[in-house]
mmCIF file of C-alpha atoms in Angstrom:
data_model
loop_
_atom_site.group_PDB
_atom_site.id
_atom_site.type_symbol
_atom_site.label_atom_id
_atom_site.label_comp_id
_atom_site.label_asym_id
_atom_site.label_seq_id
_atom_site.Cartn_x
_atom_site.Cartn_y
_atom_site.Cartn_z
ATOM 1 C CA MET A 1 -8.735 -12.027 -15.804
ATOM 2 C CA THR A 2 -7.973 -14.091 -12.708
ATOM 3 C CA ILE A 3 -6.063 -12.443 -9.855
ATOM 4 C CA ARG A 4 -3.406 -14.860 -8.611
ATOM 5 C CA VAL A 5 -3.111 -14.542 -4.833
ATOM 6 C CA MET A 6 -0.493 -15.834 -2.409
ATOM 7 C CA LEU A 7 -1.257 -16.213 1.322
ATOM 8 C CA VAL A 8 1.642 -15.680 3.745
ATOM 9 C CA ASP A 9 0.797 -16.275 7.405
ATOM 10 C CA ASP A 10 2.196 -18.571 10.092
ATOM 11 C CA GLN A 11 -1.330 -19.491 11.245
ATOM 12 C CA VAL A 12 -2.604 -22.347 9.092
ATOM 13 C CA LEU A 13 -6.195 -21.841 10.259
ATOM 14 C CA LEU A 14 -6.135 -18.219 9.130
ATOM 15 C CA ARG A 15 -4.769 -19.154 5.697
ATOM 16 C CA THR A 16 -7.510 -21.777 5.376
ATOM 17 C CA GLY A 17 -10.195 -19.203 6.148
ATOM 18 C CA PHE A 18 -8.837 -16.699 3.636
ATOM 19 C CA ARG A 19 -8.433 -19.422 1.004
ATOM 20 C CA MET A 20 -12.101 -20.424 1.370
ATOM 21 C CA VAL A 21 -13.231 -16.803 0.939
ATOM 22 C CA LEU A 22 -11.036 -16.248 -2.123
ATOM 23 C CA ALA A 23 -11.881 -19.605 -3.724
ATOM 24 C CA ALA A 24 -15.530 -18.561 -3.937
ATOM 25 C CA GLN A 25 -14.628 -15.617 -6.185
ATOM 26 C CA PRO A 26 -14.761 -16.115 -9.963
ATOM 27 C CA ASP A 27 -11.895 -13.652 -10.519
ATOM 28 C CA MET A 28 -9.464 -14.902 -7.839
ATOM 29 C CA GLU A 29 -7.312 -17.959 -7.330
ATOM 30 C CA VAL A 30 -4.991 -18.857 -4.441
ATOM 31 C CA VAL A 31 -1.901 -20.088 -6.276
ATOM 32 C CA ALA A 32 0.511 -20.359 -3.334
ATOM 33 C CA GLU A 33 0.847 -20.278 0.449
ATOM 34 C CA ALA A 34 3.741 -19.818 2.857
ATOM 35 C CA GLY A 35 4.171 -19.901 6.635
ATOM 36 C CA ASP A 36 6.942 -17.295 6.895
ATOM 37 C CA GLY A 37 8.857 -14.732 4.863
ATOM 38 C CA VAL A 38 11.707 -17.054 3.890
ATOM 39 C CA GLU A 39 9.307 -19.620 2.454
ATOM 40 C CA ALA A 40 7.384 -16.846 0.684
ATOM 41 C CA LEU A 41 10.506 -15.618 -1.132
ATOM 42 C CA GLN A 42 11.379 -19.175 -2.170
ATOM 43 C CA VAL A 43 7.885 -19.851 -3.533
ATOM 44 C CA LEU A 44 7.805 -16.564 -5.463
ATOM 45 C CA ARG A 45 10.885 -17.592 -7.432
ATOM 46 C CA SER A 46 8.887 -20.284 -9.198
ATOM 47 C CA THR A 47 5.268 -19.109 -8.964
ATOM 48 C CA ALA A 48 3.576 -16.232 -10.808
ATOM 49 C CA VAL A 49 1.632 -14.138 -8.280
ATOM 50 C CA ASP A 50 -0.290 -10.857 -8.666
ATOM 51 C CA VAL A 51 -1.123 -10.009 -5.040
ATOM 52 C CA VAL A 52 0.505 -11.239 -1.821
ATOM 53 C CA LEU A 53 -1.538 -11.170 1.401
ATOM 54 C CA MET A 54 1.261 -10.755 3.945
ATOM 55 C CA ASP A 55 1.183 -11.164 7.718
ATOM 56 C CA VAL A 56 3.698 -8.962 9.546
ATOM 57 C CA ARG A 57 4.634 -10.978 12.611
ATOM 58 C CA MET A 58 6.128 -14.303 11.548
ATOM 59 C CA PRO A 59 9.135 -16.470 12.492
ATOM 60 C CA LYS A 60 12.395 -16.601 10.467
ATOM 61 C CA LEU A 61 11.647 -13.513 8.356
ATOM 62 C CA ASP A 62 8.919 -11.032 9.237
ATOM 63 C CA GLY A 63 6.477 -9.541 6.766
ATOM 64 C CA VAL A 64 8.170 -6.138 6.666
ATOM 65 C CA GLU A 65 11.553 -7.472 5.543
ATOM 66 C CA ALA A 66 9.883 -9.978 3.200
ATOM 67 C CA THR A 67 7.897 -7.099 1.668
ATOM 68 C CA ARG A 68 11.064 -5.021 1.234
ATOM 69 C CA ARG A 69 12.787 -7.881 -0.601
ATOM 70 C CA ILE A 70 9.756 -8.658 -2.763
ATOM 71 C CA CYS A 71 9.202 -5.023 -3.758
ATOM 72 C CA ALA A 72 12.857 -4.575 -4.723
ATOM 73 C CA ASP A 73 11.987 -6.410 -7.955
ATOM 74 C CA PRO A 74 10.461 -4.013 -10.525
ATOM 75 C CA ASP A 75 8.069 -6.778 -11.664
ATOM 76 C CA ALA A 76 7.109 -7.707 -8.123
ATOM 77 C CA PRO A 77 3.538 -8.600 -7.153
ATOM 78 C CA LYS A 78 1.570 -6.088 -5.118
ATOM 79 C CA VAL A 79 1.719 -6.696 -1.360
ATOM 80 C CA LEU A 80 -1.279 -6.197 0.926
ATOM 81 C CA ILE A 81 -0.374 -6.324 4.616
ATOM 82 C CA LEU A 82 -2.713 -8.038 7.070
ATOM 83 C CA THR A 83 -2.281 -7.016 10.693
ATOM 84 C CA THR A 84 -4.081 -7.687 13.970
ATOM 85 C CA PHE A 85 -3.403 -4.190 15.241
ATOM 86 C CA ASP A 86 -4.815 -0.940 13.920
ATOM 87 C CA LEU A 87 -2.210 1.840 13.788
ATOM 88 C CA ASP A 88 0.564 -0.710 14.137
ATOM 89 C CA GLU A 89 4.166 0.420 13.669
ATOM 90 C CA TYR A 90 4.743 -2.779 11.722
ATOM 91 C CA ALA A 91 2.116 -1.750 9.181
ATOM 92 C CA PHE A 92 3.797 1.647 8.869
ATOM 93 C CA SER A 93 7.171 -0.020 8.269
ATOM 94 C CA ALA A 94 5.591 -2.274 5.656
ATOM 95 C CA LEU A 95 4.156 0.718 3.757
ATOM 96 C CA LYS A 96 7.640 2.241 3.798
ATOM 97 C CA ALA A 97 9.027 -1.060 2.514
ATOM 98 C CA GLY A 98 6.761 -0.946 -0.539
ATOM 99 C CA ALA A 99 3.463 -2.534 0.470
ATOM 100 C CA SER A 100 0.460 -1.226 -1.456
ATOM 101 C CA GLY A 101 -1.772 -1.040 1.613
ATOM 102 C CA PHE A 102 -2.831 -2.801 4.767
ATOM 103 C CA MET A 103 -5.985 -4.253 6.267
ATOM 104 C CA LEU A 104 -6.934 -5.578 9.683
ATOM 105 C CA LYS A 105 -7.283 -9.364 9.853
ATOM 106 C CA ASP A 106 -10.851 -9.099 11.134
ATOM 107 C CA VAL A 107 -11.941 -7.071 8.098
ATOM 108 C CA PRO A 108 -15.294 -8.159 6.604
ATOM 109 C CA PRO A 109 -14.763 -10.520 3.621
ATOM 110 C CA GLY A 110 -16.293 -8.037 1.185
ATOM 111 C CA GLU A 111 -13.800 -5.340 2.170
ATOM 112 C CA LEU A 112 -10.870 -7.747 1.866
ATOM 113 C CA LEU A 113 -11.953 -8.782 -1.636
ATOM 114 C CA ALA A 114 -12.398 -5.144 -2.656
ATOM 115 C CA ALA A 115 -8.942 -4.384 -1.267
ATOM 116 C CA ILE A 116 -7.330 -7.188 -3.268
ATOM 117 C CA ARG A 117 -8.997 -5.930 -6.452
ATOM 118 C CA ALA A 118 -7.971 -2.334 -5.696
ATOM 119 C CA VAL A 119 -4.359 -3.274 -5.019
ATOM 120 C CA HIS A 120 -4.269 -5.411 -8.155
ATOM 121 C CA SER A 121 -5.575 -2.559 -10.311
ATOM 122 C CA GLY A 122 -3.209 -0.045 -8.721
ATOM 123 C CA ASP A 123 -5.981 2.550 -8.747
ATOM 124 C CA ALA A 124 -6.546 3.192 -5.073
ATOM 125 C CA VAL A 125 -5.014 3.385 -1.653
ATOM 126 C CA VAL A 126 -6.489 0.640 0.489
ATOM 127 C CA ALA A 127 -8.459 2.074 3.419
ATOM 128 C CA PRO A 128 -7.150 5.619 2.869
ATOM 129 C CA SER A 129 -8.590 6.992 6.118
ATOM 130 C CA THR A 130 -6.851 4.227 8.087
ATOM 131 C CA THR A 131 -3.628 4.768 6.158
ATOM 132 C CA ARG A 132 -3.811 8.486 6.891
ATOM 133 C CA ARG A 133 -4.411 7.891 10.617
ATOM 134 C CA LEU A 134 -1.439 5.532 10.650
ATOM 135 C CA LEU A 135 0.765 8.158 9.016
ATOM 136 C CA ASP A 136 -0.535 10.905 11.298
ATOM 137 C CA ARG A 137 0.542 8.828 14.256
ATOM 138 C CA PHE A 138 4.016 8.033 12.946
ATOM 139 C CA ALA A 139 4.690 11.280 11.058
ATOM 140 C CA PRO A 140 6.841 12.670 13.921
ATOM 141 C CA MET A 141 9.312 9.831 13.248
ATOM 142 C CA LEU A 142 9.758 10.905 9.627
ATOM 143 C CA PRO A 143 12.839 12.989 8.797
ATOM 144 C CA GLY A 144 11.049 15.707 6.830
ATOM 145 C CA THR A 145 8.105 16.294 9.135
ATOM 146 C CA GLY A 146 7.680 19.883 10.229
ATOM 147 C CA GLN A 147 10.083 21.190 7.593
ATOM 148 C CA GLN A 148 9.559 22.659 4.169
ATOM 149 C CA PRO A 149 9.522 20.047 1.380
ATOM 150 C CA GLN A 150 13.147 19.091 0.709
ATOM 151 C CA HIS A 151 12.742 16.213 -1.736
ATOM 152 C CA LYS A 152 14.375 17.292 -5.006
ATOM 153 C CA GLU A 153 12.103 15.052 -7.073
ATOM 154 C CA LEU A 154 9.135 17.193 -6.000
ATOM 155 C CA GLU A 155 10.611 20.004 -8.093
ATOM 156 C CA ARG A 156 9.761 17.946 -11.195
ATOM 157 C CA LEU A 157 6.057 18.264 -10.482
ATOM 158 C CA THR A 158 3.880 21.006 -11.914
ATOM 159 C CA ASP A 159 1.838 23.121 -9.503
ATOM 160 C CA ARG A 160 -1.270 21.123 -10.446
ATOM 161 C CA GLU A 161 0.508 17.808 -9.854
ATOM 162 C CA ARG A 162 1.649 18.957 -6.415
ATOM 163 C CA GLU A 163 -1.937 19.973 -5.668
ATOM 164 C CA VAL A 164 -3.169 16.523 -6.709
ATOM 165 C CA MET A 165 -0.403 14.844 -4.682
ATOM 166 C CA VAL A 166 -1.477 16.672 -1.508
ATOM 167 C CA LEU A 167 -5.081 15.525 -1.997
ATOM 168 C CA VAL A 168 -3.978 11.930 -2.664
ATOM 169 C CA ALA A 169 -1.960 12.104 0.560
ATOM 170 C CA GLN A 170 -5.038 13.302 2.426
ATOM 171 C CA GLY A 171 -6.787 10.078 1.392
ATOM 172 C CA LEU A 172 -9.079 11.409 -1.348
ATOM 173 C CA SER A 173 -10.117 9.148 -4.223
ATOM 174 C CA ASN A 174 -9.770 10.214 -7.862
ATOM 175 C CA GLY A 175 -13.469 11.096 -7.918
ATOM 176 C CA GLU A 176 -13.191 13.235 -4.792
ATOM 177 C CA ILE A 177 -10.105 15.002 -6.142
ATOM 178 C CA ALA A 178 -11.908 15.633 -9.451
ATOM 179 C CA ALA A 179 -14.812 17.241 -7.583
ATOM 180 C CA ARG A 180 -12.508 19.338 -5.401
ATOM 181 C CA LEU A 181 -10.440 20.670 -8.327
ATOM 182 C CA VAL A 182 -13.302 20.775 -10.859
ATOM 183 C CA LEU A 183 -11.548 18.363 -13.211
ATOM 184 C CA SER A 184 -12.657 15.179 -14.939
ATOM 185 C CA GLU A 185 -11.797 11.922 -13.185
ATOM 186 C CA ALA A 186 -9.792 10.880 -16.257
ATOM 187 C CA THR A 187 -7.662 14.033 -15.946
ATOM 188 C CA VAL A 188 -7.000 13.310 -12.275
ATOM 189 C CA LYS A 189 -5.975 9.746 -13.138
ATOM 190 C CA THR A 190 -3.545 11.154 -15.727
ATOM 191 C CA HIS A 191 -2.055 13.521 -13.129
ATOM 192 C CA VAL A 192 -1.651 10.661 -10.634
ATOM 193 C CA GLY A 193 0.064 8.561 -13.310
ATOM 194 C CA ARG A 194 2.497 11.378 -14.062
ATOM 195 C CA ILE A 195 3.237 11.851 -10.357
ATOM 196 C CA LEU A 196 4.061 8.137 -10.004
ATOM 197 C CA THR A 197 6.291 8.219 -13.090
ATOM 198 C CA LYS A 198 8.154 11.428 -12.205
ATOM 199 C CA LEU A 199 8.783 10.350 -8.608
ATOM 200 C CA GLY A 200 9.522 6.706 -9.428
ATOM 201 C CA LEU A 201 6.786 5.401 -7.111
ATOM 202 C CA ARG A 202 4.864 2.137 -7.375
ATOM 203 C CA ASP A 203 1.425 3.286 -6.274
ATOM 204 C CA ARG A 204 -0.658 5.794 -4.332
ATOM 205 C CA VAL A 205 0.409 4.512 -0.917
ATOM 206 C CA GLN A 206 3.996 5.471 -1.703
ATOM 207 C CA VAL A 207 2.739 8.905 -2.765
ATOM 208 C CA VAL A 208 1.166 9.275 0.689
ATOM 209 C CA VAL A 209 4.339 8.166 2.499
ATOM 210 C CA LEU A 210 6.548 10.496 0.433
ATOM 211 C CA ALA A 211 4.211 13.450 0.996
ATOM 212 C CA TYR A 212 4.609 12.978 4.755
ATOM 213 C CA GLU A 213 8.363 12.354 4.570
ATOM 214 C CA THR A 214 8.985 15.559 2.648
ATOM 215 C CA GLY A 215 6.672 17.695 4.756
ATOM 216 C CA LEU A 216 4.370 18.330 1.780
ATOM 217 C CA VAL A 217 1.588 17.096 4.059
ATOM 218 C CA ARG A 218 1.796 17.521 7.836
ATOM 219 C CA ALA A 219 0.460 15.310 10.581
ATOM 220 C CA GLY A 220 -3.263 15.860 10.733
ATOM 221 C CA GLY A 221 -3.546 15.539 6.962
ATOM 222 C CA HIS A 222 -3.107 19.197 5.996
ATOM 223 C CA GLY A 223 -0.753 20.470 3.341
#
């Protein structure tokens, strides 16, 4: 199965570099490009895309607002944010807007390709330790931080599902969670699926954001 990728960046040279890397992969194809968020939204109306590589700082419409509009569609492609700055408030805003993860633009090609595959499969948070550090930094800006969990949807979760959600929010993979809770990896995957369904979330990144927003996990990564 070929992953259809769209490149959105106002730097043509950067798009060219990414396109060359992706074109060498047997399971990926660059099906579209855009130089800003407005153009990206227009292209997506007529082009089937699985994963969008989205820059954040662009003219006309930035990557955060473009991501918000793209992710408003229930059948939207997954969005992977590319940023020049680690722990960037723009990346945080993009995760809140529905992006499935973010990577630094100078990431090694192998890590970028792995990230695209991970986002496409929906199985993993991209760079969970980086995502967690980002959230730790911006957690004080979240309304629920420092309070007891207030999100009513959390009441739908079983005790085990809440336990799994905390570990997901701390950046653990399914395998690591399975080892921690002495469960099979398949069982953990089932729990994660139920958490996503019950809370109406797209993927694990949104689980992480919600866990911080509700105070289920505090800054520093501890429940």
